[in-house]
XYZ file of C-alpha atoms in Angstrom:
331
model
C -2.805 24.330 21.166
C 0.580 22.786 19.796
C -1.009 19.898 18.665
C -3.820 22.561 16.682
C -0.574 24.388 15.850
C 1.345 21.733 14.240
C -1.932 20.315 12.378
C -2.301 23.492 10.717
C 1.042 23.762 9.412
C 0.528 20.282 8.101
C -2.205 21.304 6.474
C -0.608 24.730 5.386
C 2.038 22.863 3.679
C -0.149 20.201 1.837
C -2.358 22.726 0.616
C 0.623 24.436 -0.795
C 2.305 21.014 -2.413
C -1.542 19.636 -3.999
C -3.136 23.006 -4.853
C 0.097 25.317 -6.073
C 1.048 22.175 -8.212
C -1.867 21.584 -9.651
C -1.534 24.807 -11.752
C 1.776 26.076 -13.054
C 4.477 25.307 -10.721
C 5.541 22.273 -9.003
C 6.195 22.436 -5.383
C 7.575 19.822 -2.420
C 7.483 20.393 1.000
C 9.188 19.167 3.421
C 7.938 20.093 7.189
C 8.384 19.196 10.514
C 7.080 20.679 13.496
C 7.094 24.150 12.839
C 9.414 24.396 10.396
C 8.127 24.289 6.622
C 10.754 24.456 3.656
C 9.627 24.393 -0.357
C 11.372 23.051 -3.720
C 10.707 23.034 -6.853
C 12.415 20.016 -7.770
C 11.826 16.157 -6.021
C 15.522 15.314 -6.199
C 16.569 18.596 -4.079
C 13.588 17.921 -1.762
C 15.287 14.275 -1.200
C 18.641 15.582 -0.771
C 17.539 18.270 1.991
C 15.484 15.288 4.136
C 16.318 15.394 7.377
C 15.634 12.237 9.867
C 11.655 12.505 10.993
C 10.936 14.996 7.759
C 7.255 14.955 6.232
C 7.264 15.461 2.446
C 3.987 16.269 0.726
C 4.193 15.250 -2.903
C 1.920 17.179 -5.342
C -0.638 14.933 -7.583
C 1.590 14.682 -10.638
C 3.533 12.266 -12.499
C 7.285 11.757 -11.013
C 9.790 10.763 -13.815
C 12.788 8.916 -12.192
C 14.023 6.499 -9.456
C 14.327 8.167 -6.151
C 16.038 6.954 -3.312
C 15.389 7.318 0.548
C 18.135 6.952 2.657
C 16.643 8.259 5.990
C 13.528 8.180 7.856
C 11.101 10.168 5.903
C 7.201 10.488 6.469
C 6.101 10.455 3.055
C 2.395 11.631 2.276
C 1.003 11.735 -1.619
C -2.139 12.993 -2.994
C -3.335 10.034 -3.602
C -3.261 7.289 -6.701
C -6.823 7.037 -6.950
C -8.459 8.960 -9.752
C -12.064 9.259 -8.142
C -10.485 10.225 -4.015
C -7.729 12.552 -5.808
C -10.118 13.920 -8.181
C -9.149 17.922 -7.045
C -5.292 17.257 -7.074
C -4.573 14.440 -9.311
C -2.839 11.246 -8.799
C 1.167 11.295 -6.816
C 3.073 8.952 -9.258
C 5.958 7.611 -9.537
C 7.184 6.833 -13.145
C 10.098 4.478 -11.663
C 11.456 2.730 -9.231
C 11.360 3.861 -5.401
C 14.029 2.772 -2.781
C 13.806 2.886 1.057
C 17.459 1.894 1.475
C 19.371 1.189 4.670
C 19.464 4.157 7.232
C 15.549 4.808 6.045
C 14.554 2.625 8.944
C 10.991 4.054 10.257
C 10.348 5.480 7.043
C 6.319 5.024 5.833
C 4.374 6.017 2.417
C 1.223 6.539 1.649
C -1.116 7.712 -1.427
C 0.928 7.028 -3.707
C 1.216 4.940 -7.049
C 4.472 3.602 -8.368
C 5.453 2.154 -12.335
C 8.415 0.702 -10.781
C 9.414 -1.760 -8.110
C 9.462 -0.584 -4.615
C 12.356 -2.114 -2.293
C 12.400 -2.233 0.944
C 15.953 -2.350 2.044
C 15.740 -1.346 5.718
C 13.572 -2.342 9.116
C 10.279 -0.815 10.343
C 9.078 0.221 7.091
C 5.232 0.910 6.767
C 3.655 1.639 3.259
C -0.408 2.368 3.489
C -2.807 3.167 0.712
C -0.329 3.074 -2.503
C -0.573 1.315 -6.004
C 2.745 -0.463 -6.161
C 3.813 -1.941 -9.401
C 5.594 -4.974 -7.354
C 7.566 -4.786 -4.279
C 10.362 -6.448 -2.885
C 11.567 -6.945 0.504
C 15.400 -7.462 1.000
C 18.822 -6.166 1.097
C 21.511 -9.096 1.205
C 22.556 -10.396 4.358
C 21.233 -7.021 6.372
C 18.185 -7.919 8.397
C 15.120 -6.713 7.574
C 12.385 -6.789 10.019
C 8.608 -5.268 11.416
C 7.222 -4.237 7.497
C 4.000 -3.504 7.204
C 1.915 -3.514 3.926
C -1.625 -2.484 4.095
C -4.873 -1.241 2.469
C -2.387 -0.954 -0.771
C -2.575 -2.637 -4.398
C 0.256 -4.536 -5.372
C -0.242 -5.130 -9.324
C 2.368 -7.895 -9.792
C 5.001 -10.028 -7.716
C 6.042 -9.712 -4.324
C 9.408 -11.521 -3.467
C 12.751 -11.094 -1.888
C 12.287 -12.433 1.243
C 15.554 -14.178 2.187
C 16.683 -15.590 5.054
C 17.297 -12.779 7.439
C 13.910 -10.910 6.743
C 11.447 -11.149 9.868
C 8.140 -9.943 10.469
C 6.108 -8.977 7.730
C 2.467 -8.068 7.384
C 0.526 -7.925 4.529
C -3.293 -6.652 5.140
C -6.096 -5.931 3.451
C -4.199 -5.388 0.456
C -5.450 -6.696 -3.538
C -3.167 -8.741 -4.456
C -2.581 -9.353 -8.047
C 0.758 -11.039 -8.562
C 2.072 -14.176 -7.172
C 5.270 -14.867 -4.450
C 8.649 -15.807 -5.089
C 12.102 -14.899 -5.495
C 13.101 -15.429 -1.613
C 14.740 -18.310 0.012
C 13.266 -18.174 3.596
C 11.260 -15.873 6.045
C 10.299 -15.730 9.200
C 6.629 -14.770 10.516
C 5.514 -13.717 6.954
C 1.504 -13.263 7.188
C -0.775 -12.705 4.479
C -3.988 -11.287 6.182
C -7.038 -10.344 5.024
C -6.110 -9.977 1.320
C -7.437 -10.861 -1.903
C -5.476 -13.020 -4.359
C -6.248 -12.642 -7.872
C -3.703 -14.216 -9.277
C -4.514 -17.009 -11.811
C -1.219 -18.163 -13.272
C 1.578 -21.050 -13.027
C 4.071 -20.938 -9.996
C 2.128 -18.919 -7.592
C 4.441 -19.800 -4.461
C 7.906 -20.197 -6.011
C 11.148 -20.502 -3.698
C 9.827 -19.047 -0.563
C 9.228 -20.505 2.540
C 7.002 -19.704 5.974
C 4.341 -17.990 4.762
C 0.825 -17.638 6.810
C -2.435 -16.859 4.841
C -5.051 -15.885 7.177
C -8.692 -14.827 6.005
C -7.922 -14.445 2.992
C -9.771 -15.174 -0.547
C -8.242 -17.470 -3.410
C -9.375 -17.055 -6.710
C -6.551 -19.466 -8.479
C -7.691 -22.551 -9.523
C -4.730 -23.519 -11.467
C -2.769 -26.127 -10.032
C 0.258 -26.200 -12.387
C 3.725 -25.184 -10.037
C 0.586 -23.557 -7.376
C 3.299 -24.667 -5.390
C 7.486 -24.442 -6.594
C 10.312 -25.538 -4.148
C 8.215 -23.894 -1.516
C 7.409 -25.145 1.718
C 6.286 -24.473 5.958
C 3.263 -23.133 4.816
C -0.073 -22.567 6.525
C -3.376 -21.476 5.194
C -5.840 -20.684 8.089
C -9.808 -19.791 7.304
C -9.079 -18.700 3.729
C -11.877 -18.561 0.923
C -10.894 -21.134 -2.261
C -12.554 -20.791 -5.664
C -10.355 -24.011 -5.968
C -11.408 -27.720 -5.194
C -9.748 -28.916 -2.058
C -6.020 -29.745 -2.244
C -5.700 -33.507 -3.108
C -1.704 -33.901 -1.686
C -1.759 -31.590 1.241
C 1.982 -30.956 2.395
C 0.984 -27.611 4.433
C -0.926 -26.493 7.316
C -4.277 -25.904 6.626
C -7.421 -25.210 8.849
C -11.046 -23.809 8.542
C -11.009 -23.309 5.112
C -13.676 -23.077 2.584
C -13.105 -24.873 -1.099
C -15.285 -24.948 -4.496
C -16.919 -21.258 -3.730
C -17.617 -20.378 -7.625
C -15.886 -16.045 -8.004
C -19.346 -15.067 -9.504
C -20.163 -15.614 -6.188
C -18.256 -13.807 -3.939
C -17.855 -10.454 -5.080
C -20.250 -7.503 -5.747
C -18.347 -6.508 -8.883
C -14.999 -7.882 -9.023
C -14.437 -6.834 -12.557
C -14.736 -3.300 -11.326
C -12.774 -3.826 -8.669
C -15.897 -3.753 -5.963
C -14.519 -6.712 -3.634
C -17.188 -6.380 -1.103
C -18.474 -9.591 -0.487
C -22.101 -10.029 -1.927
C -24.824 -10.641 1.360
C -25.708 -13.828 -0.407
C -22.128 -15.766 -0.185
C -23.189 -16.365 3.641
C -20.103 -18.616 4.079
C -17.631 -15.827 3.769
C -19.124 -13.193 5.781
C -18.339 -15.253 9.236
C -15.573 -17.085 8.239
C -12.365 -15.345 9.438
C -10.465 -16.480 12.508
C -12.470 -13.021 14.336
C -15.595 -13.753 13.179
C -15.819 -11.316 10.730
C -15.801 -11.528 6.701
C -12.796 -12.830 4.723
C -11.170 -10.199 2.427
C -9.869 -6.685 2.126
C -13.205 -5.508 4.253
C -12.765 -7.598 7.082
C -10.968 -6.522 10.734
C -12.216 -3.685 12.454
C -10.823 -1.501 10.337
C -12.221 -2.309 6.466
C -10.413 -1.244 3.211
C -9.856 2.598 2.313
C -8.623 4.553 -0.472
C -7.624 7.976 0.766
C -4.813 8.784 2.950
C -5.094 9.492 6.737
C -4.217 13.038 5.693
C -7.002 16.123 5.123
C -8.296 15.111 1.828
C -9.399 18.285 -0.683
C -12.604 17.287 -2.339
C -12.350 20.768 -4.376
C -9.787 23.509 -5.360
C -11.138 27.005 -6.719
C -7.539 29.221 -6.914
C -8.898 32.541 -8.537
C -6.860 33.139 -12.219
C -5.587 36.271 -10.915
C -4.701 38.459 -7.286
C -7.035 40.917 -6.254
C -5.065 43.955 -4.016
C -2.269 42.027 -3.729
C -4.113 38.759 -2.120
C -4.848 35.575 -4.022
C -8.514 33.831 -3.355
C -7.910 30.250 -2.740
C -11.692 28.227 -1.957
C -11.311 24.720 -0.759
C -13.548 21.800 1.030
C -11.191 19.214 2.886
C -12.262 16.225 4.389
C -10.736 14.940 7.761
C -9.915 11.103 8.375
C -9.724 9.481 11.970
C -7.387 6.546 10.091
């Protein structure tokens, strides 16, 4: 009954945040357990966080850079235009900060025109459209990040010498690496790389790419004062490497892109049933790519998703008709 309890509220609350600020007013709530508490503005929302908070952000655009400074569930409508089609899009017009003390913290459904740092431990961010992200904060160690099922349009970098223990999975990856020094148990898994420029590993060091798919097949600066680097069962539109100076094994070379992907150009990356070689190839058995693992790509949030909204324009004895179809996610 708690657990019914608390899953209502939650619901309650996000109802409130997507469908009340889809009309006139902008709201943010901020809940946890039983307690629910509403603003009007994001900044005053921030500044009333306490540690283990949920905030529900309302499908609009949010002007600013924002800051998080302790551990904050945060849960958007969604940055996809089709899944977030009765609330609109949650995004961020600037940059977004999980700074030290935020440790814990996680976001999801959201899309961001700015750089998102991760500047504290144990951060997870699922399902977002990040502009670029970077992972460091000095000489404070950063460890146990976790990227996944997210879009990440541009670079990815940071990575110094005290950050530990990130994955990055099922994610599209459009940018290329650099910026860091050194890392530690840095994993690439299941992504796909659609980068096609010069310097696409630049300064960074102890990376693994696992089951991945490659379409670069530039080899100017593919690889810039980089180095300890493994590639394991990755997909290459490439020709094999001809000076190998990194780990690789059970990889596939010379696989033309028309070939892979359903509709690429569309951003379909399911793999098409006739590139036989990638459908088997990852270190489980399954396919390479964002759709691989036993859990495949998704778009919408682990949250109650609203397919439709109906508010009624006006209250009717005092009550206001609200009709709404949500759709519940086991991940």
């Amino acid at each position: 009954m708690k657990k019914l309890t608390s899953l209502f509220i939650a619901v309650w609350a996000m109802m409130l945040a997507f469908t009340f600020s889809s009309n006139a007013q902008t709201v943010f709530a901020l809940q946890n357990g039983s307690r629910t508490q509403f603003y009007t503005t994001l900044s005053t929302a921030i500044n009333n966080i306490q540690d283990g908070d949920t905030l529900y952000l309302p499908g609009k655009p949010l002007n600013g850079d924002y800051t998080f400074s302790k551990k904050v569930t945060i849960i958007g409508a969604g940055y996809d235009a089709d899944s977030a089609a009765a609330t609109g899009i949650t995004k961020f017009t600037g940059k977004v900060y999980f700074a030290k003390k935020s440790k814990g913290s996680s976001m999801t459904g959201v899309r961001t025109e700015g750089r998102v740092y991760v500047q504290d431990s144990s951060i997870t961010i699922t399902r977002c459209n990040l502009e670029s992200l970077e992972i460091q904060n000095g000489n404070n160690p950063i460890g146990f990040v976790y990227v996944g099922d997210c879009i990440i349009s541009s670079v990815i970098e940071g990575c110094n010498d005290v950050v530990t223990n990130v994955l990055v999975e099922r994610c599209i990856l459009n940018g290329n690496f650099g910026g860091g020094n050194k890392t530690n148990n840095l994993l690439i898994k299941n992504c796909v790389l659609t980068y096609t420029g010069n310097y696409f590993l630049s300064s960074i060091s102890n990376l693994i790419f696992q089951n991945s798919i490659f379409l670069i097949t530039n080899d100017y600066y593919f690889i810039a004062s980089s180095s300890s680097l493994t590639f394991n069962h990755n997909l290459f539109v490439r020709p094999a490497f001809s000076d190998i100076t990194f780990v690789m094994t059970g990889n596939i070379f010379g696989v033309p892109e028309n070939d892979i992907f359903v509709d690429a150009a569309n951003g379909n990356y399911h793999i098409k049933p006739t590139c036989t070689q990638a459908l088997t190839l990852a270190t489980d058995g399954k396919e390479v790519g964002i759709y691989g693992t036993d859990n495949p790509f998704l778009v919408p949030t682990f949250a109650p998703r609203f397919i439709s909204i109906n508010n009624a324009e006006s209250t009717k004895d005092g009550k206001l008709s609200v009709k709404m179809t949500v759709e519940a996610r086991n991940r």
